[in-house]
């Protein structure tokens, strides 16, 4: 019986891509000035960058109002 190694090779390739992105590219992107400034701005606003929902943030009512006004023009 002949074994097909395409699936194993694809999985290995995927793991390599994830390791390169996570271990090499993303740490370098995190050092960019624009990324650091955005992170600082979120931190000062009390926004946790890993949070999923921001609807409980104190400034959300004002943001929703701005979005609503722009859509209802």
CSV table of C-alpha atoms in Angstrom, one decimal:
chain,number,residue,atom,x,y,z
A,1,UNK,CA,0.0,0.0,0.0
A,2,UNK,CA,1.5,3.4,-1.1
A,3,UNK,CA,1.2,6.3,1.4
A,4,UNK,CA,0.5,9.8,0.3
A,5,UNK,CA,2.6,12.3,2.2
A,6,UNK,CA,1.0,15.4,0.7
A,7,UNK,CA,-1.1,16.0,3.8
A,8,UNK,CA,1.9,15.8,6.2
A,9,UNK,CA,3.9,18.1,3.9
A,10,UNK,CA,1.1,20.6,3.9
A,11,UNK,CA,0.8,20.5,7.7
A,12,UNK,CA,4.5,21.0,8.1
A,13,UNK,CA,4.5,23.9,5.6
A,14,UNK,CA,1.6,25.5,7.5
A,15,UNK,CA,3.4,25.1,10.8
A,16,UNK,CA,6.6,26.7,9.4
A,17,UNK,CA,4.6,29.7,8.0
A,18,UNK,CA,2.9,30.2,11.5
A,19,UNK,CA,6.3,30.0,13.3
A,20,UNK,CA,7.9,32.5,10.9
A,21,UNK,CA,5.0,34.9,11.2
A,22,UNK,CA,4.6,34.6,14.9
A,23,UNK,CA,8.2,34.4,15.8
A,24,UNK,CA,9.9,36.7,13.3
A,25,UNK,CA,7.6,39.0,11.5
A,26,UNK,CA,5.0,40.0,14.1
A,27,UNK,CA,7.7,41.0,16.7
A,28,UNK,CA,9.3,43.3,14.1
A,29,UNK,CA,5.9,44.8,13.2
A,30,UNK,CA,5.3,45.5,16.9
A,31,UNK,CA,8.4,47.7,16.9
A,32,UNK,CA,7.1,50.0,14.2
A,33,UNK,CA,6.3,53.5,15.4
A,34,UNK,CA,2.8,53.5,14.1
A,35,UNK,CA,2.0,50.3,15.8
A,36,UNK,CA,3.5,51.5,19.1
A,37,UNK,CA,1.6,54.8,18.9
A,38,UNK,CA,-1.7,53.0,18.3
A,39,UNK,CA,-1.0,50.6,21.2
A,40,UNK,CA,-0.3,53.6,23.5
A,41,UNK,CA,-3.4,55.4,22.3
A,42,UNK,CA,-5.6,52.3,23.1
A,43,UNK,CA,-3.9,51.9,26.4
A,44,UNK,CA,-4.5,55.5,27.4
A,45,UNK,CA,-8.2,55.1,26.4
A,46,UNK,CA,-8.5,52.0,28.5
A,47,UNK,CA,-9.0,49.7,25.6
A,48,UNK,CA,-7.4,46.3,25.9
A,49,UNK,CA,-6.1,45.3,22.5
A,50,UNK,CA,-6.8,41.6,23.0
A,51,UNK,CA,-10.4,42.2,24.0
A,52,UNK,CA,-13.1,41.1,21.7
A,53,UNK,CA,-16.1,43.4,22.6
A,54,UNK,CA,-15.7,47.1,23.1
A,55,UNK,CA,-19.4,47.8,23.7
A,56,UNK,CA,-18.9,48.3,27.4
A,57,UNK,CA,-16.2,50.9,27.0
A,58,UNK,CA,-17.3,54.3,28.5
A,59,UNK,CA,-16.7,56.2,25.2
A,60,UNK,CA,-18.8,53.7,23.1
A,61,UNK,CA,-22.0,55.8,23.2
A,62,UNK,CA,-20.2,58.8,21.7
A,63,UNK,CA,-18.6,56.6,19.0
A,64,UNK,CA,-22.0,55.0,18.2
A,65,UNK,CA,-23.4,58.5,17.8
A,66,UNK,CA,-20.7,59.6,15.4
A,67,UNK,CA,-21.2,56.5,13.3
A,68,UNK,CA,-24.9,56.8,13.3
A,69,UNK,CA,-24.7,60.5,12.2
A,70,UNK,CA,-22.4,59.6,9.3
A,71,UNK,CA,-24.6,56.8,8.1
A,72,UNK,CA,-27.8,58.8,8.3
A,73,UNK,CA,-26.7,61.8,6.2
